[in-house]
Coordinates of N, CA, C and O in Angstrom, one line a residue:
X1 N 11.2 34.2 -93.7 CA 10.6 32.9 -93.8 C 9.5 32.7 -92.1 O 8.7 31.8 -92.4
X2 N 10.1 33.0 -91.2 CA 9.7 32.7 -89.8 C 8.4 33.4 -89.7 O 7.5 32.5 -89.3
X3 N 8.2 34.6 -90.3 CA 6.6 34.9 -90.3 C 5.8 34.3 -91.3 O 4.6 34.0 -90.6
X4 N 6.2 33.8 -92.2 CA 5.2 32.9 -93.0 C 4.8 31.8 -92.2 O 3.7 31.3 -92.2
X5 N 5.7 30.9 -91.5 CA 5.6 29.9 -90.7 C 4.5 30.1 -89.9 O 3.6 29.6 -89.4
X6 N 4.8 31.3 -88.9 CA 3.9 31.6 -88.0 C 2.6 32.0 -88.6 O 1.7 31.8 -87.7
X7 N 2.6 32.7 -89.6 CA 1.1 32.9 -90.2 C 0.3 31.9 -90.7 O -1.0 31.7 -90.0
X8 N 1.0 30.9 -91.2 CA 0.2 29.4 -91.5 C -0.2 28.7 -90.2 O -1.0 28.3 -90.0
X9 N 0.7 28.7 -89.3 CA 0.4 28.0 -88.0 C -0.8 28.7 -87.0 O -1.5 28.3 -86.7
X10 N -0.9 30.3 -87.2 CA -2.0 31.0 -86.7 C -3.3 30.6 -87.2 O -4.1 30.0 -86.3
X11 N -3.1 30.3 -88.7 CA -4.6 29.6 -89.0 C -5.0 28.4 -88.7 O -6.1 28.2 -88.3
X12 N -3.9 27.4 -88.6 CA -4.2 26.1 -88.4 C -4.7 25.8 -86.6 O -5.5 25.1 -86.8
X13 N -3.7 26.5 -86.0 CA -4.1 26.3 -84.6 C -5.5 27.0 -84.2 O -6.3 26.5 -83.7
X14 N -5.6 28.3 -85.0 CA -7.1 28.6 -84.3 C -8.3 28.0 -85.3 O -9.0 27.6 -84.5
X15 N -7.8 27.1 -86.2 CA -8.9 26.3 -86.7 C -9.4 25.2 -86.0 O -10.4 24.5 -85.7
X16 N -8.1 24.7 -85.7 CA -8.1 23.4 -84.5 C -9.1 24.0 -83.3 O -9.8 23.1 -83.0
X17 N -8.8 24.9 -82.8 CA -9.5 25.7 -81.7 C -10.9 25.8 -81.8 O -11.6 25.7 -80.7
X18 N -11.1 26.4 -82.9 CA -12.7 26.7 -83.2 C -13.5 25.7 -83.9 O -14.7 25.3 -83.5
X19 N -12.9 24.9 -84.7 CA -13.7 24.1 -85.5 C -13.4 22.6 -85.2 O -14.5 21.6 -85.7
X20 N -12.9 22.1 -84.6 CA -12.2 20.5 -84.6 C -12.1 20.1 -83.1 O -11.7 20.7 -82.1
X21 N -12.3 18.9 -83.0 CA -12.2 18.4 -81.4 C -10.9 17.7 -81.4 O -10.3 17.8 -80.3
X22 N -10.2 17.2 -82.5 CA -8.7 16.9 -82.5 C -8.4 15.5 -82.3 O -9.8 14.7 -81.6
X23 N -7.5 14.9 -82.0 CA -7.2 13.6 -81.7 C -7.5 13.6 -79.9 O -7.4 14.6 -79.3
X24 N -8.3 12.3 -79.7 CA -8.6 12.3 -78.2 C -9.4 13.5 -77.5 O -9.2 13.8 -76.5
X25 N -10.0 14.2 -78.5 CA -10.9 15.5 -78.1 C -9.8 16.4 -77.5 O -10.3 17.3 -76.6
X26 N -8.8 16.4 -77.7 CA -7.7 17.4 -77.1 C -7.9 18.8 -77.8 O -8.0 19.9 -76.7
X27 N -8.2 19.1 -78.6 CA -8.6 20.4 -79.0 C -10.0 21.0 -78.4 O -9.9 22.1 -78.1
X28 N -11.0 20.2 -78.4 CA -12.1 20.3 -77.8 C -11.9 20.9 -76.3 O -12.5 21.5 -75.5
X29 N -10.9 20.0 -75.5 CA -10.8 20.3 -74.1 C -10.0 21.7 -73.9 O -10.2 22.2 -73.0
X30 N -9.0 22.0 -75.1 CA -8.2 23.1 -74.9 C -9.3 24.2 -74.9 O -9.3 25.3 -74.1
X31 N -10.2 24.3 -75.9 CA -11.2 25.2 -76.4 C -12.1 25.3 -75.1 O -12.4 26.5 -74.7
X32 N -12.4 24.2 -74.4 CA -13.5 24.5 -73.4 C -12.7 25.1 -72.0 O -13.4 25.9 -71.4
X33 N -11.5 24.7 -71.8 CA -10.7 25.5 -70.8 C -10.4 26.7 -71.0 O -10.5 27.7 -70.1
X34 N -10.1 27.4 -72.4 CA -9.8 28.6 -72.7 C -11.1 29.4 -72.6 O -11.0 30.8 -72.0
X35 N -12.3 28.8 -72.9 CA -13.5 29.7 -72.8 C -14.0 29.7 -71.1 O -14.5 30.7 -71.0
X36 N -13.3 28.7 -70.5 CA -13.6 29.1 -68.9 C -12.6 30.2 -68.2 O -13.4 31.0 -67.5
X37 N -11.9 30.3 -68.7 CA -10.6 31.2 -68.2 C -10.7 32.5 -68.7 O -10.3 33.4 -68.1
X38 N -10.9 32.5 -70.1 CA -10.9 33.9 -70.7 C -12.3 34.1 -71.0 O -13.1 35.2 -70.5
X39 N -12.8 33.9 -72.0 CA -14.4 34.2 -72.8 C -14.8 33.2 -73.6 O -13.9 32.9 -74.7
X40 N -15.9 32.9 -73.9 CA -16.4 32.0 -74.6 C -16.2 32.7 -76.1 O -15.7 32.1 -77.1
X41 N -16.7 34.1 -76.3 CA -16.6 34.7 -77.2 C -15.2 35.0 -78.1 O -15.3 34.9 -79.2
X42 N -14.5 34.8 -77.2 CA -13.2 35.0 -77.7 C -12.4 33.8 -78.7 O -11.6 33.9 -79.7
X43 N -13.0 32.6 -78.5 CA -12.8 31.6 -79.3 C -14.1 30.9 -79.8 O -14.2 29.8 -80.1
X44 N -15.1 31.7 -80.6 CA -16.1 31.3 -81.0 C -16.1 31.5 -82.3 O -16.8 30.7 -83.2
X45 N -15.1 32.1 -83.0 CA -15.1 32.4 -84.3 C -13.6 32.1 -85.0 O -12.8 32.6 -83.8
X46 N -13.3 31.9 -85.8 CA -11.9 31.7 -86.6 C -11.1 33.1 -86.5 O -10.1 33.3 -86.1
X47 N -12.0 34.0 -86.8 CA -11.2 35.4 -86.9 C -10.8 35.7 -85.4 O -9.8 36.4 -85.5
X48 N -11.8 35.6 -84.2 CA -11.5 36.0 -83.3 C -10.4 35.1 -82.7 O -9.3 35.9 -82.2
X49 N -10.2 34.1 -82.9 CA -9.2 32.9 -82.5 C -8.0 33.3 -83.1 O -6.7 33.2 -82.4
X50 N -7.9 33.9 -84.1 CA -6.7 34.0 -84.8 C -5.8 34.9 -83.9 O -4.6 35.4 -84.0
X51 N -6.6 36.0 -83.9 CA -6.2 37.5 -83.1 C -5.3 36.7 -81.7 O -4.2 37.2 -81.7
X52 N -6.0 36.1 -81.0 CA -5.4 35.6 -79.8 C -4.4 34.6 -80.1 O -3.5 34.6 -79.4
X53 N -4.4 33.9 -80.9 CA -3.5 32.8 -81.3 C -2.2 33.3 -81.7 O -1.0 33.1 -81.4
X54 N -2.6 34.5 -82.6 CA -1.2 35.3 -83.3 C -0.4 35.9 -82.1 O 0.8 36.1 -82.3
X55 N -1.2 36.6 -81.1 CA -0.7 37.2 -80.2 C 0.1 36.1 -79.1 O 1.3 36.8 -78.8
X56 N -0.5 35.0 -78.9 CA 0.3 34.2 -78.2 C 1.8 33.7 -79.0 O 2.9 33.6 -78.2
X57 N 1.6 33.7 -80.2 CA 2.7 33.1 -81.1 C 3.7 34.2 -81.2 O 5.1 34.0 -80.9
X58 N 3.5 35.6 -81.2 CA 4.2 37.0 -81.3 C 4.9 37.0 -79.7 O 6.1 37.2 -80.2
X59 N 4.4 36.4 -78.6 CA 4.8 36.8 -77.6 C 5.7 35.8 -77.5 O 6.9 36.0 -76.9
X60 N 5.6 34.4 -77.8 CA 6.5 33.3 -77.7 C 7.6 33.5 -78.7 O 8.9 33.2 -78.4
X61 N 7.4 34.1 -79.9 CA 8.5 34.3 -80.7 C 9.5 35.3 -80.3 O 10.5 35.4 -80.3
X62 N 8.8 36.4 -79.6 CA 9.8 37.5 -79.0 C 11.0 37.0 -77.8 O 12.0 37.2 -77.9
X63 N 10.4 35.9 -77.1 CA 10.9 35.4 -76.2 C 12.1 34.2 -76.5 O 13.2 34.0 -76.2
X64 N 11.5 33.4 -77.7 CA 12.3 32.0 -78.1 C 12.0 32.0 -79.7 O 11.3 31.2 -80.0
X65 N 12.5 32.7 -80.6 CA 12.1 32.9 -81.9 C 12.5 31.4 -82.4 O 11.6 30.7 -83.6
X66 N 13.6 30.8 -82.2 CA 13.9 29.3 -82.8 C 13.0 28.4 -82.2 O 12.8 27.8 -83.0
X67 N 13.0 28.4 -81.0 CA 11.9 27.3 -80.4 C 10.7 27.4 -81.2 O 9.7 26.6 -81.3
X68 N 10.0 28.4 -81.1 CA 8.4 28.9 -81.5 C 8.2 28.6 -82.7 O 7.4 28.0 -83.4
X69 N 9.5 28.9 -83.9 CA 9.5 28.8 -85.2 C 9.3 27.2 -85.4 O 8.4 26.7 -86.1
X70 N 10.0 26.3 -84.6 CA 10.1 25.0 -84.9 C 8.9 24.4 -84.2 O 8.5 23.3 -85.0
X71 N 8.5 24.6 -83.3 CA 7.1 24.0 -82.9 C 5.8 24.7 -83.8 O 5.0 23.7 -83.7
X72 N 6.1 25.7 -84.4 CA 5.0 26.2 -85.1 C 4.7 25.5 -86.7 O 3.8 25.5 -87.4
X73 N 6.1 24.9 -87.0 CA 6.3 24.5 -88.4 C 5.2 23.1 -88.8 O 4.8 23.3 -89.7
X74 N 5.1 22.2 -87.9 CA 4.0 21.3 -88.2 C 2.8 21.8 -88.3 O 2.0 21.1 -89.3
X75 N 2.3 22.7 -87.8 CA 1.0 23.3 -87.9 C 1.1 24.2 -89.3 O 0.0 24.1 -90.0
X76 N 1.9 24.9 -89.6 CA 2.3 25.4 -90.9 C 2.2 24.4 -92.1 O 1.7 24.8 -93.1
X77 N 2.9 23.4 -91.9 CA 3.0 22.3 -92.8 C 1.4 21.7 -92.8 O 0.9 21.4 -94.3
X78 N 0.9 21.4 -92.1 CA -0.5 21.2 -92.0 C -1.4 21.9 -92.9 O -2.3 21.5 -93.5
X79 N -1.2 23.1 -92.6 CA -2.0 24.3 -93.3 C -1.8 24.2 -94.9 O -2.8 24.1 -95.6
X80 N -0.6 24.1 -95.1 CA -0.2 23.7 -96.8 C -1.0 22.4 -97.4 O -1.1 22.5 -98.4
X81 N -0.7 21.7 -96.7 CA -1.4 20.0 -96.9 C -2.9 20.3 -97.1 O -3.3 19.8 -98.0
X82 N -3.8 20.9 -96.2 CA -5.0 21.2 -96.5 C -5.1 21.9 -97.7 O -6.0 21.7 -98.3
X83 N -4.4 23.1 -97.8 CA -4.9 23.8 -98.9 C -4.4 23.2 -100.3 O -5.2 23.5 -101.2
X84 N -3.4 22.4 -100.3 CA -3.2 21.6 -101.6 C -4.5 20.6 -102.0 O -4.7 20.5 -102.8
X85 N -4.8 19.9 -100.8 CA -5.8 19.0 -100.7 C -7.2 19.8 -101.2 O -8.1 19.3 -102.2
X86 N -7.4 20.8 -100.6 CA -8.8 21.5 -101.2 C -8.7 22.1 -102.7 O -9.6 21.9 -103.1
X87 N -7.3 22.2 -103.0 CA -6.9 22.8 -104.4 C -7.2 21.6 -105.5 O -7.8 21.8 -106.7
X88 N -7.0 20.5 -105.1 CA -6.9 19.2 -105.9 C -8.2 18.5 -105.9 O -8.5 17.7 -106.6
X89 N -9.1 18.8 -104.7 CA -10.2 17.9 -104.6 C -11.3 18.5 -105.4 O -12.3 18.6 -106.0

């Protein structure tokens, strides 16, 4: 179950980083910061961003599996809500 939560959270976090500004432009600020310190190309598309997001979540899960799953859960639930909305829309 943890892996499913992490997979869904990976999509949602990656989507936030690539496609959305987020509340108070928080996601945009994080994206710009990441592009300055790493590379703009690594966060320019959802597919690229998902690799780095999944890597970060995997490392976090290695060190603190319970905490990582708990923190990823809202993003996973958001992914499911988006999927349901798009299916019904």
